[in-house]
Short mmCIF file of C-alpha atoms in Angstrom, two decimals:
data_model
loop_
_atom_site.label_atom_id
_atom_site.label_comp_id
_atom_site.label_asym_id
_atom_site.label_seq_id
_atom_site.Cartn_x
_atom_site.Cartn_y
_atom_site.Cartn_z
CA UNK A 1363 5.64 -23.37 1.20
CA UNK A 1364 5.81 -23.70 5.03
CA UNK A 1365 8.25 -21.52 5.90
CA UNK A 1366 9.32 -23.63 9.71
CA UNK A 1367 10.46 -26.27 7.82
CA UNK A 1368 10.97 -24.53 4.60
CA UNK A 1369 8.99 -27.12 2.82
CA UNK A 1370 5.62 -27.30 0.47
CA UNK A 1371 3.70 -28.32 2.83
CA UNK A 1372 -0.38 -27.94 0.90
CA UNK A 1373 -1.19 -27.01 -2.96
CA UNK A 1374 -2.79 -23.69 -3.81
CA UNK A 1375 -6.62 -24.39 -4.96
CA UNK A 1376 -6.94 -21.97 -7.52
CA UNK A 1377 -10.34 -21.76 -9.39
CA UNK A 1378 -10.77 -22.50 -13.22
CA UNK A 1379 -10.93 -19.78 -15.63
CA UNK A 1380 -14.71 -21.07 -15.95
CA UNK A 1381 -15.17 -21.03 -11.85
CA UNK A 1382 -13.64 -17.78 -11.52
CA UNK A 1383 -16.19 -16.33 -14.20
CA UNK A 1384 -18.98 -17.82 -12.51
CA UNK A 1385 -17.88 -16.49 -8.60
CA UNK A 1386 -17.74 -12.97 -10.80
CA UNK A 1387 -21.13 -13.38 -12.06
CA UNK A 1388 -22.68 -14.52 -8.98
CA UNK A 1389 -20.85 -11.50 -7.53
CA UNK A 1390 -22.22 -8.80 -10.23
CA UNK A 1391 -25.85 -10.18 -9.92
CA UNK A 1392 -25.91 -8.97 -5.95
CA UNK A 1393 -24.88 -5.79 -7.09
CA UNK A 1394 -28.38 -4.02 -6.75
CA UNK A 1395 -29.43 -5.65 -3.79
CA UNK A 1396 -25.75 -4.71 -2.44
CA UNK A 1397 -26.55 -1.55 -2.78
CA UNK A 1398 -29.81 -1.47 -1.46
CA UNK A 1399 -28.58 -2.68 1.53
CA UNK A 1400 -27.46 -1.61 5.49
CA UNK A 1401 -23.54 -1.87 4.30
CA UNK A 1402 -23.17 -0.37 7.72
CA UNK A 1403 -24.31 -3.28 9.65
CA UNK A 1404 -22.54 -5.91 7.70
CA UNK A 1405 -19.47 -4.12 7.13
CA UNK A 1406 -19.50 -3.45 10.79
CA UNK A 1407 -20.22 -7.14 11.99
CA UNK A 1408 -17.30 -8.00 9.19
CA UNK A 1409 -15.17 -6.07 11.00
CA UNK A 1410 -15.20 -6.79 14.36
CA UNK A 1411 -15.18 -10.76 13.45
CA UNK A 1412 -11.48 -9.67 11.92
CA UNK A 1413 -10.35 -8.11 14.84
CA UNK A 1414 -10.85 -11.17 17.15
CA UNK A 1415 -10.47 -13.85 15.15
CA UNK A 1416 -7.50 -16.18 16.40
CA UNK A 1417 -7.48 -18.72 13.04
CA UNK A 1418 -7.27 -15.69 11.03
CA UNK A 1419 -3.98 -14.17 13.12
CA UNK A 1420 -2.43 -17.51 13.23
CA UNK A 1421 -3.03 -18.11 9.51
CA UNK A 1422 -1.06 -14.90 9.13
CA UNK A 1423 1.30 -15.57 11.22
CA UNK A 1424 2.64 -18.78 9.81
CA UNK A 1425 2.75 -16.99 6.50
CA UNK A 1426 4.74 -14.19 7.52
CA UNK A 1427 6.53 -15.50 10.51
CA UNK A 1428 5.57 -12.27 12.33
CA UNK A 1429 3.54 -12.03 15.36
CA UNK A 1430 2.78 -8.56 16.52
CA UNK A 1431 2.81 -6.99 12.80
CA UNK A 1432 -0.47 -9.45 11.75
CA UNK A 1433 -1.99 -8.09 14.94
CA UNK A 1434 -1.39 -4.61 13.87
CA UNK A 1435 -2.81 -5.71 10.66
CA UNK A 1436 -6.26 -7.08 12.12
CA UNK A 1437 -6.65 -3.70 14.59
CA UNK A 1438 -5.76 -1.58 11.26
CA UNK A 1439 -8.59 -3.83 9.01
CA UNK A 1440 -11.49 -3.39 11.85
CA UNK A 1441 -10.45 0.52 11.92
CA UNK A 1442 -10.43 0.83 8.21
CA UNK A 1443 -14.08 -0.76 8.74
CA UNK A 1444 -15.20 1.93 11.54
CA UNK A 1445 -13.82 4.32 9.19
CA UNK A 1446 -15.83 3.68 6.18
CA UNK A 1447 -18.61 2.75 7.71
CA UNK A 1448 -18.60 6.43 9.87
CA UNK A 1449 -17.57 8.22 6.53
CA UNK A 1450 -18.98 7.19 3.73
CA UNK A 1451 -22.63 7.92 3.87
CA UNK A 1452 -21.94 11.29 3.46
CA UNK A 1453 -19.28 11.38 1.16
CA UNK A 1454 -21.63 9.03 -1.46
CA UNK A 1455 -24.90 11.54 -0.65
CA UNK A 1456 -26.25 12.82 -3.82
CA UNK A 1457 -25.21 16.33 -4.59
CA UNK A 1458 -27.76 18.83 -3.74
CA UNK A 1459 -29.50 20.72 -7.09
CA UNK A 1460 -27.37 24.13 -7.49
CA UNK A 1461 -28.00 26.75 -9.97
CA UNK A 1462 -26.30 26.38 -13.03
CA UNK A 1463 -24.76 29.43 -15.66
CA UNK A 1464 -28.13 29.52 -17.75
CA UNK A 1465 -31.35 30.62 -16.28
CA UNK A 1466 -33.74 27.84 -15.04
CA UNK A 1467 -31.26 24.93 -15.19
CA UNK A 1468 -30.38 23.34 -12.13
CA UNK A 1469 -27.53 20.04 -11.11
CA UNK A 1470 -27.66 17.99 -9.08
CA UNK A 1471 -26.10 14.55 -9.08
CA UNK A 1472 -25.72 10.94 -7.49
CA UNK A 1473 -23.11 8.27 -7.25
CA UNK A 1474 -23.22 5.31 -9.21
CA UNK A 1475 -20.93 2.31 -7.70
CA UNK A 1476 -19.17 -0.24 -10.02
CA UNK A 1477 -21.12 -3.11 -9.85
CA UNK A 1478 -17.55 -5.41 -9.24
CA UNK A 1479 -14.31 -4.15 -8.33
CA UNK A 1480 -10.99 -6.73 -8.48
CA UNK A 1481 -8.07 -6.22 -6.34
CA UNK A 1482 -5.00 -7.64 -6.63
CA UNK A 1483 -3.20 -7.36 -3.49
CA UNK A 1484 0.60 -8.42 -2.35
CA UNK A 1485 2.15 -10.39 0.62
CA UNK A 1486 4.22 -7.89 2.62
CA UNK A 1487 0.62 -7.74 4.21
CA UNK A 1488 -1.67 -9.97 3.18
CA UNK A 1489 -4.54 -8.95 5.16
CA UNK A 1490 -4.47 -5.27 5.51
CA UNK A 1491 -3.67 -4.88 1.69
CA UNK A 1492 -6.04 -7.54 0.78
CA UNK A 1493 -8.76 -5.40 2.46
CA UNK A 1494 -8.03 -1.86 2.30
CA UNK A 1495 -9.51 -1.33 -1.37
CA UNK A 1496 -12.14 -3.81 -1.06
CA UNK A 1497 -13.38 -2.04 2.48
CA UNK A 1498 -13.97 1.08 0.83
CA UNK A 1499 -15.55 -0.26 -2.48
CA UNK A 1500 -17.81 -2.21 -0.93
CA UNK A 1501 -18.93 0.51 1.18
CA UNK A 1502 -19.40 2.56 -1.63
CA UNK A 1503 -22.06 -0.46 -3.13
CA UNK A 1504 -19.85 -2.39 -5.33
CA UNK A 1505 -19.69 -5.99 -5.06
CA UNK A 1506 -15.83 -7.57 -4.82
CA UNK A 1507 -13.37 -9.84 -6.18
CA UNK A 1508 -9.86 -10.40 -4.17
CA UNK A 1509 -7.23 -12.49 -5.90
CA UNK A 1510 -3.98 -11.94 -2.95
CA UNK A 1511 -0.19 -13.37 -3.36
CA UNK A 1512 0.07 -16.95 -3.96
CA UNK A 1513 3.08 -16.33 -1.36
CA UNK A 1514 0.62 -16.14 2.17
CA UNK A 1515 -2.38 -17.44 0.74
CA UNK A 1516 -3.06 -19.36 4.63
CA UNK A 1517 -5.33 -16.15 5.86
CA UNK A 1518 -7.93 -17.20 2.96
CA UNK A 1519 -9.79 -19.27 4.35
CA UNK A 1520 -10.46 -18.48 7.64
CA UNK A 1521 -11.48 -14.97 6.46
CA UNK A 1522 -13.86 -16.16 4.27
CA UNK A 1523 -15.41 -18.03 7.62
CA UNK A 1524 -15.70 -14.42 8.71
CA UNK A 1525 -17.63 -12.93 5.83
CA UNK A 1526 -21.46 -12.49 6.64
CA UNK A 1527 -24.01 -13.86 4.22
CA UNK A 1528 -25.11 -10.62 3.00
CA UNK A 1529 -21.83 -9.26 2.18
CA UNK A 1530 -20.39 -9.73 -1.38
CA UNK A 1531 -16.63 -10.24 -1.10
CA UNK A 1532 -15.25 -13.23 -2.37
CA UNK A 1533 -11.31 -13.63 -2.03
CA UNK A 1534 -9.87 -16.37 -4.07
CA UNK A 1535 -6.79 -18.38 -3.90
CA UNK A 1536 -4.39 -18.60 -7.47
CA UNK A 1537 -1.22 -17.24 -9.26
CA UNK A 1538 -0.57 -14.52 -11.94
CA UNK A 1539 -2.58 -16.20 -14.46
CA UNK A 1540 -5.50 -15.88 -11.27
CA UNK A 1541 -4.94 -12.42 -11.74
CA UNK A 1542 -4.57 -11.89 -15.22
CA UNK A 1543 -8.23 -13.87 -15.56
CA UNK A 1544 -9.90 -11.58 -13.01
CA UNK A 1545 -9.12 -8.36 -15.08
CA UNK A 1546 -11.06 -9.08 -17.50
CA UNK A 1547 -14.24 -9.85 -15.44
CA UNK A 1548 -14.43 -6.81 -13.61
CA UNK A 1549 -15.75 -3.17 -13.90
CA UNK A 1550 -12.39 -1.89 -12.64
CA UNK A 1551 -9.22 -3.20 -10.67
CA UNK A 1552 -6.94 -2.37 -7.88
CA UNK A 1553 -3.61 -3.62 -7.70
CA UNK A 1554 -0.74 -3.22 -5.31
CA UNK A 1555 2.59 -4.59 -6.25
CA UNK A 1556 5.90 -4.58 -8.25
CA UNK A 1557 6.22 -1.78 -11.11
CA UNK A 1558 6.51 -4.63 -13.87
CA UNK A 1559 3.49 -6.31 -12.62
CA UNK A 1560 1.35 -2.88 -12.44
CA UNK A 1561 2.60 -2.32 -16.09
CA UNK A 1562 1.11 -5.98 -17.16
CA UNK A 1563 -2.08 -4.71 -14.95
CA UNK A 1564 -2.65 -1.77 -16.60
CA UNK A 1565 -2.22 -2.55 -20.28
CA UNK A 1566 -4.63 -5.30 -19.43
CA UNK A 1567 -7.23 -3.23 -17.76
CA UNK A 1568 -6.92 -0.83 -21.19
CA UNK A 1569 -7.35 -3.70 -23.38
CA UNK A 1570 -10.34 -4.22 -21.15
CA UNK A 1571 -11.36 -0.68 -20.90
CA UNK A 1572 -11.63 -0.01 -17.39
CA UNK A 1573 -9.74 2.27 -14.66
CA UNK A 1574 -7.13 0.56 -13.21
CA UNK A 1575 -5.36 2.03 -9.55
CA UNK A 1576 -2.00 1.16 -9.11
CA UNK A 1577 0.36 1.52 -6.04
CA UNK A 1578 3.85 0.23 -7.23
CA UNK A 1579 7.42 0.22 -5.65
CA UNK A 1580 9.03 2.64 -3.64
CA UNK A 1581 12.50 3.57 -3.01
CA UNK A 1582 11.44 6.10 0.20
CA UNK A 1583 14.55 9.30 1.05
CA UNK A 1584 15.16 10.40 4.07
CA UNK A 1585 16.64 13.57 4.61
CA UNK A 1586 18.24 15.06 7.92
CA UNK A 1587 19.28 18.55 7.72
CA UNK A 1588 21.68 20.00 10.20
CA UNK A 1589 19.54 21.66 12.58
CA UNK A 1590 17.46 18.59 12.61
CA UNK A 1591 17.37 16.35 16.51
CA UNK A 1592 19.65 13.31 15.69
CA UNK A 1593 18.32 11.31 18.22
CA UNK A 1594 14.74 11.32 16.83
CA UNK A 1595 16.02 11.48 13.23
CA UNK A 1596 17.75 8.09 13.58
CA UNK A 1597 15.18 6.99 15.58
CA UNK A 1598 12.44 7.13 13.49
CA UNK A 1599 14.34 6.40 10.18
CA UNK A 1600 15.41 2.83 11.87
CA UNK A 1601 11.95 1.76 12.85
CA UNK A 1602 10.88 3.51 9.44
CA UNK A 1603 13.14 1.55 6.95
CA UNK A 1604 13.76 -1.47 9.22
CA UNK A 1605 9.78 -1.92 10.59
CA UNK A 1606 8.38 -5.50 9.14
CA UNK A 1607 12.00 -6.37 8.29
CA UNK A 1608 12.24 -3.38 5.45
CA UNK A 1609 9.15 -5.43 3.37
CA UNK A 1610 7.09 -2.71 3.11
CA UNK A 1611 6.33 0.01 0.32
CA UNK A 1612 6.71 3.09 2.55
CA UNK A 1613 10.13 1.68 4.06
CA UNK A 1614 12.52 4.24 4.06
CA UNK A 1615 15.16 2.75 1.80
CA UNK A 1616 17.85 5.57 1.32
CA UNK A 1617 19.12 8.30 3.77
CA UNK A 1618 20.92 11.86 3.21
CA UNK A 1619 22.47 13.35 6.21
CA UNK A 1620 23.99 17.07 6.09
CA UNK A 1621 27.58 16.51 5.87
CA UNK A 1622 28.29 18.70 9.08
CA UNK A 1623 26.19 15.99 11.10
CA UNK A 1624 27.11 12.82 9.27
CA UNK A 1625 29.21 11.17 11.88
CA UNK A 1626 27.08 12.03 14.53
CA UNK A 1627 24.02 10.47 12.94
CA UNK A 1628 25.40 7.99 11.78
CA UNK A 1629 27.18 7.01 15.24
CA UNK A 1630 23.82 6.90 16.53
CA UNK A 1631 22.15 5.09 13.80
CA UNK A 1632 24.68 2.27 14.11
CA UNK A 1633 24.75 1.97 17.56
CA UNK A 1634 20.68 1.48 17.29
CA UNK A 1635 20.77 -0.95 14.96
CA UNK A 1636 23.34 -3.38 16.02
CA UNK A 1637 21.18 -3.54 19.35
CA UNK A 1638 17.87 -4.49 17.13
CA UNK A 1639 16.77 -7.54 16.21
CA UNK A 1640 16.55 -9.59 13.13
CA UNK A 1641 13.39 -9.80 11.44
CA UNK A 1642 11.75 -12.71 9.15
CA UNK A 1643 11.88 -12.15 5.44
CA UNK A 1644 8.72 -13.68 3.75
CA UNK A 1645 11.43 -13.66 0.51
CA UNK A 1646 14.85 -12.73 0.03
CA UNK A 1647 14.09 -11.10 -3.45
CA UNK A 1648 16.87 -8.54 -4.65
CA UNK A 1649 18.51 -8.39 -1.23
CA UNK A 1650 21.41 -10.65 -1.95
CA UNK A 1651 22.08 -9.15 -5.02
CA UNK A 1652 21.68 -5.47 -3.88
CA UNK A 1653 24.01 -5.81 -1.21
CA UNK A 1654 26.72 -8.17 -3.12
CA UNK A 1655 26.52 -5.30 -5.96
CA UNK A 1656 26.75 -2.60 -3.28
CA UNK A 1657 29.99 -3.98 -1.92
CA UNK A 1658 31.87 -4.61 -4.60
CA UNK A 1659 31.47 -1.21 -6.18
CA UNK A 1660 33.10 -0.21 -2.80
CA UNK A 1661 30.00 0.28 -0.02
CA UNK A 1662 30.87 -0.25 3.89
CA UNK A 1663 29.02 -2.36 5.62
CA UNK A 1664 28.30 -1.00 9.20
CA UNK A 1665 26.04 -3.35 10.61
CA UNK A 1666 23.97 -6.77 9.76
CA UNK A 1667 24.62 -7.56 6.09
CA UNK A 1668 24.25 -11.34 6.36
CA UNK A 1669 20.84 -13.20 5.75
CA UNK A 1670 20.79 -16.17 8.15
CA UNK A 1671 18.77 -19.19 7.83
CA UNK A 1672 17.03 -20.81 11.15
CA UNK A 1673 13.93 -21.86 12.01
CA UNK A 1674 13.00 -22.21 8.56
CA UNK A 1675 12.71 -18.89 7.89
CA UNK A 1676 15.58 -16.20 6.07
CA UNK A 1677 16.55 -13.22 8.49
CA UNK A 1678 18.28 -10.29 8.42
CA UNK A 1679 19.77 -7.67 11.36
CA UNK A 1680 18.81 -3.85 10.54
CA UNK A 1681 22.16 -3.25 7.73
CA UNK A 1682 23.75 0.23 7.78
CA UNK A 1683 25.49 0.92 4.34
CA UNK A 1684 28.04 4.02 3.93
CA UNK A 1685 30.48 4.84 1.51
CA UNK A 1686 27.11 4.53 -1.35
CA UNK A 1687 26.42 6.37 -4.30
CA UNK A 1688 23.57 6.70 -7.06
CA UNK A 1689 25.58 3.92 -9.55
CA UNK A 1690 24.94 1.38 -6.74
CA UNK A 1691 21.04 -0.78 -7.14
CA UNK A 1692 20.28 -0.46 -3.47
CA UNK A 1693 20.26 3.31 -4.15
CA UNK A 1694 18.60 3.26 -7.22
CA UNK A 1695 16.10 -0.02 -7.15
CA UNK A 1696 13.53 -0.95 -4.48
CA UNK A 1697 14.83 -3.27 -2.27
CA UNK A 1698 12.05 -4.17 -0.16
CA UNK A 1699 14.78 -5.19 3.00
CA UNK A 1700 15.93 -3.83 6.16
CA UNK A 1701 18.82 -1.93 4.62
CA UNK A 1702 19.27 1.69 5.12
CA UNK A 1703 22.41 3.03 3.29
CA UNK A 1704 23.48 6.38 4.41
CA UNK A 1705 25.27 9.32 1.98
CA UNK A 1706 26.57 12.71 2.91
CA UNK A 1707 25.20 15.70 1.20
CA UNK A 1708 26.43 19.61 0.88
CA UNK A 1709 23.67 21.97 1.20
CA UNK A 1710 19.69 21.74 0.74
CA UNK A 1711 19.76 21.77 -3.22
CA UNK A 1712 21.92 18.86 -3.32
CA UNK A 1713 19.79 16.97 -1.17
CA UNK A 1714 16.68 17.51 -2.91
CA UNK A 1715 18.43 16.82 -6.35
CA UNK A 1716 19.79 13.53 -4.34
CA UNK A 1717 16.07 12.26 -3.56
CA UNK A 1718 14.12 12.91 -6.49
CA UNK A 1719 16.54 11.01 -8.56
CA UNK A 1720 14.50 8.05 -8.75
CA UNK A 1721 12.06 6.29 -10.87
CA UNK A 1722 9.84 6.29 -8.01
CA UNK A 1723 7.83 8.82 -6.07
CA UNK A 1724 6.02 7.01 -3.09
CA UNK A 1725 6.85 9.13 0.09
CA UNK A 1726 9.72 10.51 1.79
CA UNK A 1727 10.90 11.79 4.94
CA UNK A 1728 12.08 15.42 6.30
CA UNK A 1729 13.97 15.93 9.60
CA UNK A 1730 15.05 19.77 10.54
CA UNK A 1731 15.54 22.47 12.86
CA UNK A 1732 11.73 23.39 12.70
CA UNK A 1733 8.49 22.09 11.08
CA UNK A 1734 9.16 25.25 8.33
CA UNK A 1735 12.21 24.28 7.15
CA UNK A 1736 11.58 20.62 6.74
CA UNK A 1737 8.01 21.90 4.94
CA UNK A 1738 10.11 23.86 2.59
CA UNK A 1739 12.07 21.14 1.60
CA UNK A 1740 9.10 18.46 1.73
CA UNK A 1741 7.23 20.61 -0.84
CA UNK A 1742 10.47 20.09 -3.14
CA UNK A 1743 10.27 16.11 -3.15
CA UNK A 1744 8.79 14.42 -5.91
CA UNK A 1745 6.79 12.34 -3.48
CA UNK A 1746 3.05 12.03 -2.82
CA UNK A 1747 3.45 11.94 1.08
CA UNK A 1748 6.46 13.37 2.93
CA UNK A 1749 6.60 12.34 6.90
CA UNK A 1750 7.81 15.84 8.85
CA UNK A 1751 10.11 15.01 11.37
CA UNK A 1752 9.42 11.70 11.55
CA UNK A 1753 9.37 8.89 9.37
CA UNK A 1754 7.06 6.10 6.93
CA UNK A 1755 3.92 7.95 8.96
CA UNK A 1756 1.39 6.94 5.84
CA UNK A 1757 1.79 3.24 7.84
CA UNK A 1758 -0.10 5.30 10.44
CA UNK A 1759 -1.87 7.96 8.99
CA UNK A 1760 -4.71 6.77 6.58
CA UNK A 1761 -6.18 10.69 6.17
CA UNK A 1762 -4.05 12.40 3.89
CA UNK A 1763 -5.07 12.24 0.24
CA UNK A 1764 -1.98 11.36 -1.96
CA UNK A 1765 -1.12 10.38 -5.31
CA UNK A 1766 2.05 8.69 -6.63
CA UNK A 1767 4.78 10.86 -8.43
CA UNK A 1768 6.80 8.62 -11.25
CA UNK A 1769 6.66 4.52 -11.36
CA UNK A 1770 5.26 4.44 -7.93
CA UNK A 1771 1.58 4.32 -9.27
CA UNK A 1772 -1.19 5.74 -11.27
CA UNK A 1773 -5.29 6.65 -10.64
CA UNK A 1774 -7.02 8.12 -7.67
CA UNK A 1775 -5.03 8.30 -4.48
CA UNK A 1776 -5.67 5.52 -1.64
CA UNK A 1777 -6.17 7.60 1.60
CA UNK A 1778 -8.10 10.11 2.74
CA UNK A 1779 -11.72 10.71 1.99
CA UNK A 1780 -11.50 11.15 -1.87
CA UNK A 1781 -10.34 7.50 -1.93
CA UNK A 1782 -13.88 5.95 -1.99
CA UNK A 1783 -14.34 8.32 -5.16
CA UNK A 1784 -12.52 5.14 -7.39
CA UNK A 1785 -15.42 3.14 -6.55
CA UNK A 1786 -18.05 5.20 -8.38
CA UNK A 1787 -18.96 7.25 -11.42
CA UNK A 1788 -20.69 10.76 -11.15
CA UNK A 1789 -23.81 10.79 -12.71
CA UNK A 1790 -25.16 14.24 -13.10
CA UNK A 1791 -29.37 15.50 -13.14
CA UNK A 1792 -29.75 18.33 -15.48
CA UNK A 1793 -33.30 20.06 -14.64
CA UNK A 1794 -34.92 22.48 -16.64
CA UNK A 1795 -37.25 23.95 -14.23
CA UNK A 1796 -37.83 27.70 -16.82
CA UNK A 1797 -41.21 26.87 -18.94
CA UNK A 1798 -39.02 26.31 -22.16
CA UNK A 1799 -36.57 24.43 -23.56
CA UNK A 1800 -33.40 25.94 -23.99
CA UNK A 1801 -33.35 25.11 -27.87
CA UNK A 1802 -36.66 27.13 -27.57
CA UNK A 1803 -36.38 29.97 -30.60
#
């Protein structure tokens, strides 16, 4: 679908089940040479072909209708690149021998790559989450297989222009049944997407017997205490649940606001967003039906709150809900919108109760008087990544190891430096260096 004129405007070329096995066989039989490899230099050259590539950004940016967010997204690729490429040497080194508890015996150890990783990635971002998991596996030695949305599939080919010979990434255009197939060619899979989807993912990968690493939905809480700066509170929750037009998994999608501050926040938070713009939405989704469900059980609406249609594309102003509650879906369900609907609370515990009653456990947001205060609530969330005084930072901030609380995704966490661990198994070097076995009698 072109989204200008809103109609199908070329067919998705998605391989056979028989061409997908062979690209995965081709891929799997580079695997040693992969790894024998300077990743370094073609990682590097990989990288800095993404971040000046103008086909690439204005593949993205008919997909997504979204201009300075798909530049964000090529800077972000070529740093993940630096990144890697500066840090993984020594987090793959083989573990020095140590003494172990019997006499004689030393470990030591190495890391063994997968020989072909799949990802799965969605289309809030199709570049960025296309690459962020396959960056780090391939540094690591694997060899990879990227199957993105059928929804912005345009960036596909002119990144594959972009991919040096030596380097064994392969991203391929299809559908669900595109991704179903690749699970069961791989040595282990990384998918980012709806919970239902990650469900269908996983029981796959089991049937298939390999890890699978899931980052699912998020319904992101936001919670201002009364001490907290209003002005930087409403601030940063606007750009942080309205950012990419709300499409995004660490979108703050729900706010709590100490009772004894609520007007004034919110006074500010509406007079923000009426002056923002409206931003593209790649798909509507839930959105009409979240906010048609919120207003009829009785929710305000204090600003935006109608998609419009021009230019071929569906937009929506930043929305401000009150009057809300936890029987309402846009409290409850990801929404994956620029809605932020705003509820009272009395007192810390309520607050905390409020935001970890959800199915999902992505990240959150703390605003207080002082970094301790909002730390003692942050260690209270059910969330793998709480922003402190400020809002959706883990957009920013790729350093901080996390893992997913609830439906909001299982395996090894995505950032920081333990991240590259998914890509390889331990393999441990027990030496006997005493002159006898220990089964010696």
């Amino acid at each position: 679908m072109n989204p200008l004129p809103g109609e199908p405007d070329r067919p998705l070329s998605p391989p056979s089940a028989e061409e997908l096995a062979a690209t995965a066989h081709t891929l799997r039989s580079r695997s040693a040479a992969w790894r024998a490899a300077d990743r370094g230099r073609a990682l590097t050259a990989f990288g800095a072909a993404v971040a000046r590539d103008e086909d690439l950004l204005e593949a993205l940016v008919a997909d997504t209708g979204r201009r300075a967010e798909s530049e964000l997204e090529r800077r972000a690729v070529a740093a993940t690149v630096d990144r890697w490429v500066r840090q993984a040497p020594a987090l793959l080194a083989d573990r020095p021998d140590e003494p172990s508890a019997l006499p004689g015996i030393v470990v030591g150890g190495e890391a063994v790559p997968y020989e072909l990783v799949g990802v799965i990635s969605p289309w809030n971002f199709p570049l960025l989450l296309g690459l962020i998991d396959a960056v780090p596996a391939l540094a690591a030695g694997c060899t990879v297989l990227v199957k993105p949305s059928e929804l912005t599939p345009r960036f596909v080919e002119p990144l594959m222009r972009l991919v040096p010979a030596e380097l064994p990434l392969r991203v391929v255009e299809g559908d669900a049944e595109t991704g179903r197939s690749l699970v069961g060619l791989v040595d282990a899979v990384v998918f980012t997407g709806s919970v239902a989807t990650g469900r269908q993912v996983a029981e796959a990968a089991a049937r298939a017997f390999i890890p699978a690493f899931l980052e699912l939905g998020g319904k992101d809480p936001a919670i201002v205490l009364a001490g907290a700066d209003l002005d930087r509170a409403s601030s940063a929750i606007l750009r942080g649940g309205t950012a990419n037009a709300g499409q995004a998994c660490q979108s703050i999608e729900r706010v709590y606001v100490a009772r004894e501050v609520f007007d004034d926040f919110l006074r500010l938070l509406v007079a923000k967003a009426a002056k923002a713009p409206a931003g593209p939405l790649v798909t509507t989704g839930v959105i009409p039906e979240h906010l048609a469900d919120a207003v009829a059980r009785g929710a305000v609406v204090r600003t935006g709150g109608e998609i419009e249609r021009r230019e071929g594309w569906h937009w929506l102003r930043p929305t401000v809900l009150t009057g809300v509650d936890h029987t309402m879906r846009v409290m409850t369900e990801e929404t994956f919108g620029p809605i932020l609907p705003v509820m009272p609370f009395d007192g810390v515990d309520e607050a905390v109760e409020l935001a970890n009653d959800s199915d999902y456990g992505l990240s959150a947001a703390v605003f207080a008087a002082t970094e301790q205060e909002a730390r003692a609530v942050a260690s209270r969330l059910r969330a793998g990544a709480v922003s402190v005084n400020d809002a959706a930072l883990t957009a920013f901030v790729h350093e901080g190891e996390k893992d997913s609380f609830n439906l909001s995704g299982l395996g090894g966490s995505r950032m920081g430096p333990a991240s590259i661990s998914r890509f390889v198994r331990r393999r441990a070097h027990l030496v006997n260096r005493s002159p006898r076995s220990v089964w010696s009698v």
